[in-house]
Coordinates of C-alpha atoms in Angstrom, one line a residue:
Chain Y
X780 CA 82.6 75.8 55.5
X781 CA 82.8 77.6 52.2
X782 CA 79.3 78.9 52.8
X783 CA 80.3 80.2 56.2
X784 CA 83.3 81.9 54.7
X785 CA 81.2 83.6 52.1
X786 CA 78.7 84.7 54.7
X787 CA 81.5 86.1 56.8
X788 CA 82.8 88.2 53.9
X789 CA 79.3 89.4 53.1
X790 CA 78.8 90.6 56.7
X791 CA 82.2 92.3 56.6
X792 CA 81.2 94.1 53.4
X793 CA 77.9 95.2 54.9
X794 CA 79.8 96.6 57.8
X795 CA 82.3 98.6 55.7
X796 CA 79.8 99.6 53.0
X797 CA 78.4 102.8 54.6
X798 CA 81.8 104.2 55.0
X799 CA 83.2 103.0 51.7
X800 CA 80.3 104.3 49.7
X801 CA 80.3 107.8 51.3
X802 CA 84.1 107.9 51.1
X803 CA 84.0 107.1 47.4
X804 CA 81.3 109.6 46.6
X805 CA 82.4 112.7 48.6
X806 CA 86.1 112.1 48.9
X807 CA 87.7 109.8 46.4
X808 CA 85.6 111.1 43.4
X809 CA 86.2 114.8 44.2
X810 CA 89.9 114.0 44.7
X811 CA 90.2 112.4 41.2
X812 CA 88.1 115.1 39.6
X813 CA 90.2 118.0 41.1
X814 CA 93.3 116.6 39.4
X815 CA 91.4 116.2 36.1
X816 CA 89.8 119.7 36.4
X817 CA 93.2 121.3 37.0
X818 CA 94.2 120.4 33.4
X819 CA 91.2 122.1 31.9
X820 CA 90.1 125.7 31.4
X821 CA 86.7 124.8 32.9
X822 CA 84.5 127.3 34.8
X823 CA 83.1 126.2 38.2
X824 CA 80.0 124.6 36.6
X825 CA 80.1 123.2 33.1
X826 CA 82.5 121.7 30.7
X827 CA 86.0 123.1 30.0
X828 CA 88.6 122.4 27.4
X829 CA 91.7 120.3 28.1
X830 CA 94.6 122.6 28.3
X831 CA 97.3 120.4 29.7
X832 CA 99.8 122.1 31.9
X833 CA 98.6 125.6 30.9
X834 CA 97.1 126.3 34.4
X835 CA 100.3 125.4 36.1
X836 CA 102.3 127.5 33.7
X837 CA 100.1 130.4 34.3
X838 CA 100.4 129.8 38.1
X839 CA 104.2 130.2 37.8
X840 CA 103.8 133.7 36.4
X841 CA 101.0 134.8 38.6
X842 CA 102.1 137.4 41.1
X843 CA 99.2 136.8 43.3
X844 CA 100.3 133.2 43.7
X845 CA 103.7 134.2 44.9
X846 CA 102.1 136.8 47.2
X847 CA 99.9 134.1 48.7
X848 CA 102.8 131.7 49.1
X849 CA 104.8 134.4 50.8
X850 CA 101.8 135.3 53.1
X851 CA 101.3 131.6 54.0
X852 CA 104.9 131.4 54.9
X853 CA 104.8 134.6 56.9
X854 CA 101.8 133.5 58.8
X855 CA 103.5 130.2 59.6
X856 CA 106.5 132.1 61.0
X857 CA 104.2 134.2 63.1
X858 CA 102.2 131.3 64.5
X859 CA 103.9 127.8 64.6
X860 CA 106.8 128.3 66.9
X861 CA 105.2 131.1 69.1
X862 CA 102.1 129.0 69.7
X863 CA 104.1 125.9 70.6
X864 CA 106.3 127.8 73.0
X865 CA 103.3 129.5 74.6
X866 CA 101.4 126.3 74.9
X867 CA 104.4 124.6 76.6
X868 CA 104.7 127.5 79.0
X869 CA 101.0 127.4 79.9
X870 CA 101.0 123.6 80.2
X871 CA 104.0 123.7 82.6
X872 CA 102.2 126.4 84.7
X873 CA 99.0 124.4 84.8
X874 CA 100.8 121.1 85.5
X875 CA 102.1 122.6 88.8
X876 CA 98.6 123.1 90.1
X877 CA 96.4 120.4 91.4
X878 CA 92.7 119.4 91.8
X879 CA 90.0 121.9 91.0
X880 CA 92.2 124.8 90.5
X881 CA 94.1 122.9 87.8
X882 CA 90.8 121.8 86.1
X883 CA 89.5 125.4 86.2
X884 CA 92.7 126.9 84.8
X885 CA 92.8 124.3 82.0
X886 CA 89.1 125.0 81.1
X887 CA 89.8 128.8 80.9
X888 CA 92.7 128.3 78.5
X889 CA 90.9 125.6 76.5
X890 CA 87.5 127.3 76.1
X891 CA 88.3 129.5 73.1
X892 CA 89.2 126.4 71.1
X893 CA 85.6 125.2 71.0
X894 CA 84.2 128.5 69.7
X895 CA 83.1 128.8 66.1
X896 CA 85.6 130.9 64.0
X897 CA 83.0 133.6 63.3
X898 CA 82.4 134.1 67.0
X899 CA 86.1 134.5 67.6
X900 CA 86.6 137.0 64.7
X901 CA 83.5 139.0 65.8
X902 CA 84.8 139.4 69.4
X903 CA 88.3 140.4 68.2
X904 CA 87.0 142.8 65.6
X905 CA 85.1 144.5 68.4
X906 CA 88.1 144.6 70.7
X907 CA 90.3 146.0 67.9
X908 CA 87.7 148.4 66.6
X909 CA 89.4 151.6 65.4
X910 CA 87.2 154.0 67.3
X911 CA 85.8 152.1 70.3
X912 CA 88.0 149.0 70.6
X913 CA 89.2 148.2 74.1
X914 CA 92.7 147.3 72.8
X915 CA 93.2 150.6 71.0
X916 CA 94.7 152.3 74.0
X917 CA 97.5 149.7 73.9
X918 CA 98.2 150.6 70.2
X919 CA 98.1 154.3 71.1
X920 CA 100.6 153.6 73.9
X921 CA 103.1 152.0 71.6
X922 CA 102.6 153.8 68.3
X923 CA 101.2 157.1 69.5
X924 CA 97.9 156.7 67.6
X925 CA 95.1 154.2 67.1
X926 CA 95.6 151.6 64.4
X927 CA 92.9 150.2 62.1
X928 CA 94.6 146.8 62.4
X929 CA 92.8 144.8 59.7
X930 CA 93.1 147.7 57.2
X931 CA 96.8 148.1 57.8
X932 CA 99.3 146.1 55.7
X933 CA 101.9 145.9 58.5
X934 CA 99.5 144.9 61.3
X935 CA 97.0 142.6 59.5
X936 CA 99.0 139.4 59.5
X937 CA 100.5 139.7 63.0
X938 CA 97.0 140.4 64.4
X939 CA 95.4 137.5 62.6
X940 CA 98.2 135.4 64.0
X941 CA 97.4 136.7 67.6
X942 CA 93.7 135.9 67.1
X943 CA 94.6 132.4 65.7
X944 CA 96.9 131.6 68.6
X945 CA 94.3 132.7 71.1
X946 CA 91.6 130.6 69.4
X947 CA 93.6 127.4 68.8
X948 CA 96.2 127.2 71.6
X949 CA 94.0 125.3 74.0
X950 CA 94.4 122.2 71.9
X951 CA 98.2 122.4 72.1
X952 CA 98.1 123.0 75.9
X953 CA 96.1 119.8 76.2
X954 CA 98.6 117.8 74.2
X955 CA 101.5 119.1 76.3
X956 CA 99.7 118.3 79.5
X957 CA 99.0 114.8 78.3
X958 CA 102.8 114.5 77.5
X959 CA 103.7 115.8 80.9
X960 CA 101.5 113.4 82.7
X961 CA 103.2 110.5 80.8
X962 CA 106.5 111.3 82.4
X963 CA 107.0 109.0 85.4
X964 CA 107.0 110.9 88.7
X965 CA 109.8 108.6 90.1
X966 CA 112.3 110.2 87.6
X967 CA 111.7 113.6 89.3
X968 CA 112.1 112.0 92.8
X969 CA 115.3 110.4 91.7
X970 CA 116.6 113.6 90.2
X971 CA 115.6 115.6 93.4
X972 CA 117.5 113.0 95.5
X973 CA 120.6 113.6 93.3
X974 CA 120.2 117.3 94.1
X975 CA 119.1 118.5 90.7
X976 CA 117.7 122.0 90.6
X977 CA 114.4 122.8 89.1
X978 CA 116.2 124.2 86.1
X979 CA 118.3 121.1 85.6
X980 CA 115.2 118.9 86.0
X981 CA 113.5 120.8 83.2
X982 CA 116.5 120.7 80.9
X983 CA 117.6 117.1 81.5
X984 CA 114.3 115.4 82.1
X985 CA 111.2 117.3 81.1
X986 CA 112.4 118.8 77.9
X987 CA 113.9 115.6 76.3
X988 CA 111.0 113.5 77.4
X989 CA 108.6 116.0 76.0
X990 CA 110.3 116.3 72.6
X991 CA 108.0 113.8 70.8
X992 CA 105.0 115.9 71.9
X993 CA 106.7 119.1 70.9
X994 CA 107.5 117.7 67.4
X995 CA 103.9 116.6 67.1
X996 CA 102.5 120.0 68.1
X997 CA 105.0 121.8 65.7
X998 CA 104.0 119.7 62.7
X999 CA 100.3 119.6 63.5
X1000 CA 100.4 123.4 63.7
X1001 CA 102.4 123.6 60.4
X1002 CA 99.7 121.7 58.6
X1003 CA 96.9 123.5 60.2
X1004 CA 98.3 127.0 59.6
X1005 CA 99.0 126.2 55.9
X1006 CA 95.3 125.7 55.5
X1007 CA 94.4 129.1 56.9
X1008 CA 91.2 130.7 55.3
X1009 CA 88.4 131.3 57.7
X1010 CA 90.0 134.0 59.9
X1011 CA 91.5 135.8 57.0
X1012 CA 88.3 135.8 55.0
X1013 CA 86.3 137.1 58.0
X1014 CA 88.7 139.7 59.3
X1015 CA 90.5 141.2 56.4
X1016 CA 89.2 139.5 53.2
X1017 CA 92.8 139.1 52.1
X1018 CA 93.5 142.8 52.1
X1019 CA 94.7 145.5 52.4
X1020 CA 96.6 145.4 49.1
X1021 CA 96.6 141.6 49.2
X1022 CA 98.8 141.7 52.3
X1023 CA 96.8 138.8 53.9
X1024 CA 96.0 137.0 50.7
X1025 CA 96.7 133.2 51.2
X1026 CA 96.5 130.1 49.0
X1027 CA 93.1 128.8 50.2
X1028 CA 91.6 132.3 49.7
X1029 CA 93.0 132.2 46.2
X1030 CA 91.3 128.9 45.6
X1031 CA 88.0 130.4 46.9
X1032 CA 88.3 133.6 44.8
X1033 CA 89.2 131.8 41.6
X1034 CA 86.6 129.1 41.9
X1035 CA 83.6 130.8 43.5
X1036 CA 84.0 134.5 42.6
X1037 CA 85.8 134.5 39.3
X1038 CA 84.4 131.2 38.1
X1039 CA 87.8 129.7 37.2
X1040 CA 87.2 126.1 38.2
X1041 CA 90.2 124.7 36.4
X1042 CA 92.7 127.4 37.6
X1043 CA 91.4 127.1 41.2
X1044 CA 91.9 123.4 41.1
X1045 CA 95.5 123.9 40.1
X1046 CA 96.0 126.1 43.1
X1047 CA 94.2 123.6 45.3
X1048 CA 96.5 120.9 44.1
X1049 CA 99.6 122.9 44.8
X1050 CA 98.4 123.5 48.4
X1051 CA 97.6 119.8 48.6
X1052 CA 101.1 118.8 47.5
X1053 CA 102.7 121.1 50.0
X1054 CA 100.5 119.7 52.8
X1055 CA 101.3 116.1 51.8
X1056 CA 105.0 116.9 51.8
X1057 CA 104.7 118.3 55.4
X1058 CA 102.6 115.3 56.4
X1059 CA 105.3 112.9 55.2
X1060 CA 107.9 115.1 57.0
X1061 CA 105.7 114.9 60.2
X1062 CA 105.6 111.1 59.9
X1063 CA 109.4 110.9 59.6
X1064 CA 110.0 113.3 62.6
X1065 CA 107.5 111.4 64.8
X1066 CA 109.2 108.2 63.9
X1067 CA 112.5 109.5 64.9
X1068 CA 110.9 110.9 68.0
X1069 CA 109.4 107.6 68.8
X1070 CA 112.8 105.7 68.5
X1071 CA 114.5 107.8 71.2
Chain L
X1496 CA 114.5 128.1 102.6
X1497 CA 111.0 126.6 102.8
X1498 CA 109.5 130.0 103.0
X1499 CA 111.2 131.3 99.8
X1500 CA 110.1 128.2 98.1
X1501 CA 106.5 128.9 99.2
X1502 CA 106.7 132.5 98.0
X1503 CA 108.0 131.3 94.7
X1504 CA 105.1 128.8 94.4
X1505 CA 102.6 131.4 95.3
X1506 CA 103.9 133.8 92.7
X1507 CA 103.8 131.1 90.0
X1508 CA 100.2 130.2 90.9
X1509 CA 99.1 133.8 91.0
X1510 CA 100.7 134.3 87.5
X1511 CA 98.8 131.3 86.2
X1512 CA 95.5 132.6 87.5
X1513 CA 96.1 136.2 86.2
X1514 CA 97.2 134.7 82.8
X1515 CA 94.1 132.6 82.6
X1516 CA 91.9 135.5 83.5
X1517 CA 93.6 137.7 80.8
X1518 CA 93.2 134.8 78.3
X1519 CA 89.5 134.6 78.9
X1520 CA 89.1 138.4 78.9
X1521 CA 87.8 138.6 75.3
X1522 CA 84.8 136.4 76.3
X1523 CA 84.2 138.4 79.4
X1524 CA 84.3 141.6 77.3
X1525 CA 81.9 140.2 74.7
X1526 CA 79.5 139.4 77.6
X1527 CA 79.7 142.8 79.2
X1528 CA 79.2 144.5 75.8
X1529 CA 76.2 142.3 75.0
X1530 CA 74.3 143.3 78.1
X1531 CA 74.7 147.0 77.5
X1532 CA 72.6 149.3 75.3
X1533 CA 74.2 150.4 72.0
X1534 CA 74.6 153.9 73.3
X1535 CA 76.3 152.8 76.4
X1536 CA 78.7 150.6 74.5
X1537 CA 80.2 153.5 72.7
X1538 CA 79.9 156.1 75.4
X1539 CA 82.9 157.6 77.3
X1540 CA 81.8 156.4 80.7
X1541 CA 81.5 152.7 79.8
X1542 CA 84.0 151.0 82.0
X1543 CA 85.4 147.5 82.4
X1544 CA 82.7 146.3 84.9
X1545 CA 79.2 145.3 83.9
X1546 CA 77.1 148.3 84.8
X1547 CA 73.9 147.5 83.0
X1548 CA 71.8 144.4 82.5
X1549 CA 70.1 145.2 79.3
X1550 CA 68.8 142.2 77.3
X1551 CA 67.4 144.2 74.5
X1552 CA 70.2 143.2 72.1
X1553 CA 69.5 139.5 72.7
X1554 CA 65.8 140.0 72.1
X1555 CA 66.4 142.1 69.0
X1556 CA 68.7 139.5 67.3
X1557 CA 66.4 136.6 68.2
X1558 CA 63.4 138.4 66.8
X1559 CA 64.9 140.2 63.8
X1560 CA 67.4 137.7 62.4
X1561 CA 67.0 134.1 61.2
X1562 CA 68.9 132.9 64.3
X1563 CA 66.3 130.3 65.2
X1564 CA 66.4 128.9 61.6
X1565 CA 70.2 128.8 61.8
X1566 CA 70.0 126.9 65.1
X1567 CA 67.7 124.4 63.5
X1568 CA 70.0 123.9 60.5
X1569 CA 73.0 123.6 62.8
X1570 CA 71.3 121.1 65.2
X1571 CA 69.9 118.9 62.5
X1572 CA 73.1 118.8 60.4
X1573 CA 75.4 118.3 63.4
X1574 CA 73.3 115.6 65.0
X1575 CA 73.1 113.6 61.7
X1576 CA 76.8 114.1 61.0
X1577 CA 77.7 112.9 64.5
X1578 CA 75.4 109.8 64.3
X1579 CA 76.5 108.7 60.8
X1580 CA 80.2 109.4 61.5
X1581 CA 80.1 107.4 64.7
X1582 CA 78.0 104.5 63.6
X1583 CA 79.6 104.0 60.2
X1584 CA 83.1 104.6 61.6
X1585 CA 82.5 102.0 64.3
X1586 CA 81.1 99.4 61.9
X1587 CA 84.0 99.9 59.5
X1588 CA 86.6 99.8 62.3
X1589 CA 85.1 96.7 63.7
X1590 CA 85.3 94.9 60.4
X1591 CA 88.9 96.0 59.9
X1592 CA 89.9 95.0 63.4
X1593 CA 88.0 91.8 63.9
X1594 CA 87.1 90.2 60.5
X1595 CA 89.0 88.8 57.6
X1596 CA 88.0 89.9 54.2
X1597 CA 89.7 90.7 50.9
X1598 CA 90.9 94.3 50.7
X1599 CA 91.1 94.7 54.4
X1600 CA 94.6 96.0 54.5
X1601 CA 94.0 98.2 51.5
X1602 CA 91.0 99.7 53.1
X1603 CA 92.9 100.5 56.3
X1604 CA 95.7 102.0 54.2
X1605 CA 93.2 104.2 52.4
X1606 CA 91.8 105.4 55.8
X1607 CA 95.3 106.2 57.1
X1608 CA 96.2 108.0 53.9
X1609 CA 93.0 110.0 53.8
X1610 CA 93.7 111.2 57.3
X1611 CA 96.5 113.3 55.7
X1612 CA 94.4 114.7 52.8
X1613 CA 93.2 118.2 53.6
X1614 CA 89.5 118.3 52.7
X1615 CA 89.9 122.0 51.9
X1616 CA 91.8 121.0 48.7
X1617 CA 88.6 119.2 47.6
X1618 CA 86.0 122.0 48.1
X1619 CA 85.9 122.9 44.4
X1620 CA 85.0 119.5 43.1
X1621 CA 82.8 118.7 46.1
X1622 CA 80.8 121.8 45.3
X1623 CA 80.5 120.7 41.6
X1624 CA 79.4 117.3 42.8
X1625 CA 76.8 118.7 45.2
X1626 CA 75.6 121.0 42.5
X1627 CA 75.1 118.1 40.0
X1628 CA 73.2 116.2 42.7
X1629 CA 71.0 119.2 43.3
X1630 CA 72.1 119.5 46.9
X1631 CA 73.1 123.2 47.0
X1632 CA 71.2 124.9 49.8
X1633 CA 70.0 121.7 51.4
X1634 CA 70.8 119.8 54.6
X1635 CA 72.1 116.9 52.5
X1636 CA 74.6 119.3 50.8
X1637 CA 75.8 120.5 54.2
X1638 CA 76.1 117.1 55.6
X1639 CA 77.5 114.8 52.9
X1640 CA 81.1 116.1 52.6
X1641 CA 81.4 116.3 56.3
X1642 CA 80.8 112.6 56.8
X1643 CA 84.4 111.6 56.3
X1644 CA 86.4 111.8 59.6
X1645 CA 89.0 109.0 59.2
X1646 CA 90.4 109.6 62.7
X1647 CA 87.2 108.0 64.2
X1648 CA 88.0 104.8 62.4
X1649 CA 91.6 104.8 63.5
X1650 CA 90.7 105.4 67.2
X1651 CA 88.0 102.8 67.2
X1652 CA 90.3 100.2 65.5
X1653 CA 92.9 100.7 68.2
X1654 CA 90.3 100.2 70.9
X1655 CA 88.7 97.2 69.3
X1656 CA 92.1 95.6 68.8
X1657 CA 92.6 95.8 72.6
X1658 CA 89.4 93.9 73.5
X1659 CA 90.3 90.4 74.8
X1660 CA 89.7 87.6 72.3
X1661 CA 88.0 85.4 75.0
X1662 CA 84.9 87.6 75.0
X1663 CA 84.5 87.1 71.3
X1664 CA 84.8 83.3 71.6
X1665 CA 82.1 83.1 74.3
X1666 CA 79.6 85.0 72.2
X1667 CA 80.4 82.9 69.1
X1668 CA 79.9 79.7 71.1
X1669 CA 76.4 81.0 72.0
X1670 CA 75.6 81.4 68.4
X1671 CA 76.0 85.2 68.2
X1672 CA 76.9 86.8 64.9
X1673 CA 79.2 89.7 64.1
X1674 CA 76.4 92.3 64.6
X1675 CA 75.6 90.9 68.0
X1676 CA 79.3 91.0 68.9
X1677 CA 79.7 94.6 67.7
X1678 CA 76.6 96.1 69.4
X1679 CA 76.3 93.9 72.5
X1680 CA 80.0 93.5 73.3
X1681 CA 82.4 95.8 71.5
X1682 CA 80.3 98.9 71.7
X1683 CA 79.3 98.7 75.4
X1684 CA 82.9 97.9 76.3
X1685 CA 84.0 101.1 74.5
X1686 CA 81.1 103.3 75.6
X1687 CA 83.5 105.8 77.0
X1688 CA 85.4 106.4 73.8
X1689 CA 82.2 106.4 71.9
X1690 CA 80.8 109.3 73.9
X1691 CA 84.1 111.1 73.7
X1692 CA 84.3 110.8 69.9
X1693 CA 80.6 111.7 69.5
X1694 CA 81.0 115.0 71.5
X1695 CA 84.1 116.1 69.7
X1696 CA 82.5 115.2 66.3
X1697 CA 79.5 117.2 67.3
X1698 CA 81.6 120.2 68.3
X1699 CA 83.6 120.0 65.1
X1700 CA 80.5 119.7 62.9
X1701 CA 78.8 122.6 64.7
X1702 CA 81.8 124.8 64.2
X1703 CA 82.5 124.0 60.6
X1704 CA 82.7 127.2 58.6
X1705 CA 84.2 126.8 55.1
X1706 CA 82.0 124.1 53.7
X1707 CA 78.6 125.3 54.9
X1708 CA 79.7 128.8 53.8
X1709 CA 80.3 127.5 50.3
X1710 CA 77.3 125.2 49.9
X1711 CA 74.7 127.5 51.3
X1712 CA 73.8 130.7 49.5
X1713 CA 70.4 131.6 51.0
X1714 CA 70.1 133.0 54.5
X1715 CA 67.4 130.7 55.7
X1716 CA 69.6 127.6 55.1
X1717 CA 72.7 128.8 56.9
X1718 CA 74.2 127.2 59.9
X1719 CA 75.0 129.2 63.0
X1720 CA 78.7 130.0 62.3
X1721 CA 77.9 131.2 58.8
X1722 CA 74.6 132.9 59.7
X1723 CA 75.9 135.1 62.4
X1724 CA 78.3 136.7 60.0
X1725 CA 75.2 138.1 58.2
X1726 CA 74.2 140.1 61.3
X1727 CA 76.9 142.6 60.6
X1728 CA 75.3 143.3 57.2
X1729 CA 71.8 143.4 58.6
X1730 CA 72.4 145.9 61.4
X1731 CA 75.5 147.7 60.3
X1732 CA 78.0 148.0 63.1
X1733 CA 76.1 147.7 66.3
X1734 CA 78.4 146.0 68.8
X1735 CA 76.0 145.1 71.5
X1736 CA 73.9 143.1 69.0
X1737 CA 77.0 141.6 67.4
X1738 CA 78.3 140.4 70.8
X1739 CA 74.8 139.0 71.7
X1740 CA 74.6 137.0 68.5
X1741 CA 78.2 135.8 68.9
X1742 CA 77.5 134.6 72.4
X1743 CA 74.2 133.0 71.4
X1744 CA 76.1 131.2 68.5
X1745 CA 78.7 129.9 70.9
X1746 CA 76.3 128.9 73.6
X1747 CA 75.5 125.3 72.5
X1748 CA 79.1 124.2 72.1
X1749 CA 80.2 126.1 75.2
X1750 CA 77.6 124.3 77.3
X1751 CA 78.4 121.0 75.7
X1752 CA 82.1 121.6 76.6
X1753 CA 81.4 122.7 80.2
X1754 CA 79.1 119.7 80.8
X1755 CA 81.3 117.1 79.1
X1756 CA 84.7 118.7 79.9
X1757 CA 86.4 115.5 80.9
X1758 CA 85.2 113.7 77.8
X1759 CA 86.3 116.5 75.5
X1760 CA 89.8 116.5 77.0
X1761 CA 90.0 112.8 76.8
X1762 CA 88.8 112.8 73.1
X1763 CA 91.3 115.4 72.1
X1764 CA 94.2 113.6 73.8
X1765 CA 93.3 110.2 72.3
X1766 CA 92.4 111.4 68.8
X1767 CA 95.8 113.1 68.5
X1768 CA 97.5 109.8 69.2
X1769 CA 98.8 110.8 72.7
X1770 CA 97.2 108.4 75.0
X1771 CA 97.1 109.7 78.5

């Protein structure tokens, strides 16, 4: 019996070993090291001196850090709620349709989501090209002249937000459609019998029952948009005048271009703490949502 | 009454269709641009409709960039990532779900917690690690840090938990071990979710930008999403070529999506915890 028990545990260990070993090597170890590194003055490669909280002290007086924080915040304002509202609207529209038409419409709205980020940014850079971009007439119509959007401090963040929403919204649409399909049809039939109008049905039935999904989408978006890097790097490089500089870009610049491994780690940890805080918040919100 | 309702419905459907067409317009426009000559792309007469079928940009980027190399790097790394993530995730989830061993709860707790850790915060020390292992500019360097996708374990565990215990007992009576159980019973029973997870993992691995961008510094080792950003530098701003390379870069995942559309939707819905 004891022999069997031991064999059972040995088999279990052999099953979890591949994951546990990779996890320890490429996740756990780097996670511990990044904390350690953030207390040193180390370059990217090579040993550094232990400097205690010096990196964090420096961070608090670094204007670029505050600029990045502010830009991260601005980007969140521009994306999180708009993309959620838009996804809900699209999901409601698609949900009305049926059969092949529904599948086709969903595919069209979802397709951008599976594209690599560099493909997305290449296409939009072309459409927004200062001289030949097909969207420049729109800018000319509203502002009277063409706008070099990624070189303009006022337009750069809003346009990166537009591109991001276009690229990622399909995922949210899908979540909302899943949520809508989970609402029992009988509820609508009952409501219709009671003479509820479409508007009442939406406000009294659809919206409250969809709230857990809405909370999920909002918090997922919040976490996702905090980590923005790719689009900014590819479209504006953080400029002009740092008006699209964000935290992860700061990590990249400090570590890989300025060779400040220790300082970059401190920035990375701040980002990490913010994301963890939001994740915990998400967990709480979803729990509340689940109880209703 | 009925007719106004019908008109309303018609208007809503038409709005949806127009909206979807506008939504997909950037892809259409990339395609139209890619099949024009460079002169045509920037000429005054170029309209919204495809008026030329000129494949010279495609031929040019295939012949004069490292595109085929990038495809090879992307295919090899994405396939290996998908295989390892699925197989190791499935094995780990099976042990957590069906077996009793010390540290089981702790392991699952770690998996759940790591779900919340943004890998982006680890890129600096992952790079240092890959450097000390000598994996910069290698497939191993691209692959290793992408092997941790905790959501695969979480999803598998949920599905394994739901398999009826009777099936397990029948196999055990016949003298089958845990590996037999996993690969002959639990895996075939969950074939649907396995393909769904595999496709979504493949698409995610293929599209990964930040990590391959950091760990690869030579052009011949780049993956598609990183490599195609070099085309701009190589040609200067030639939009027909840029759109050709963009569409060629997007082709594999776009095809994978169009073929496995149902599976992709299913995987997205399940892996975000909203079971449809």
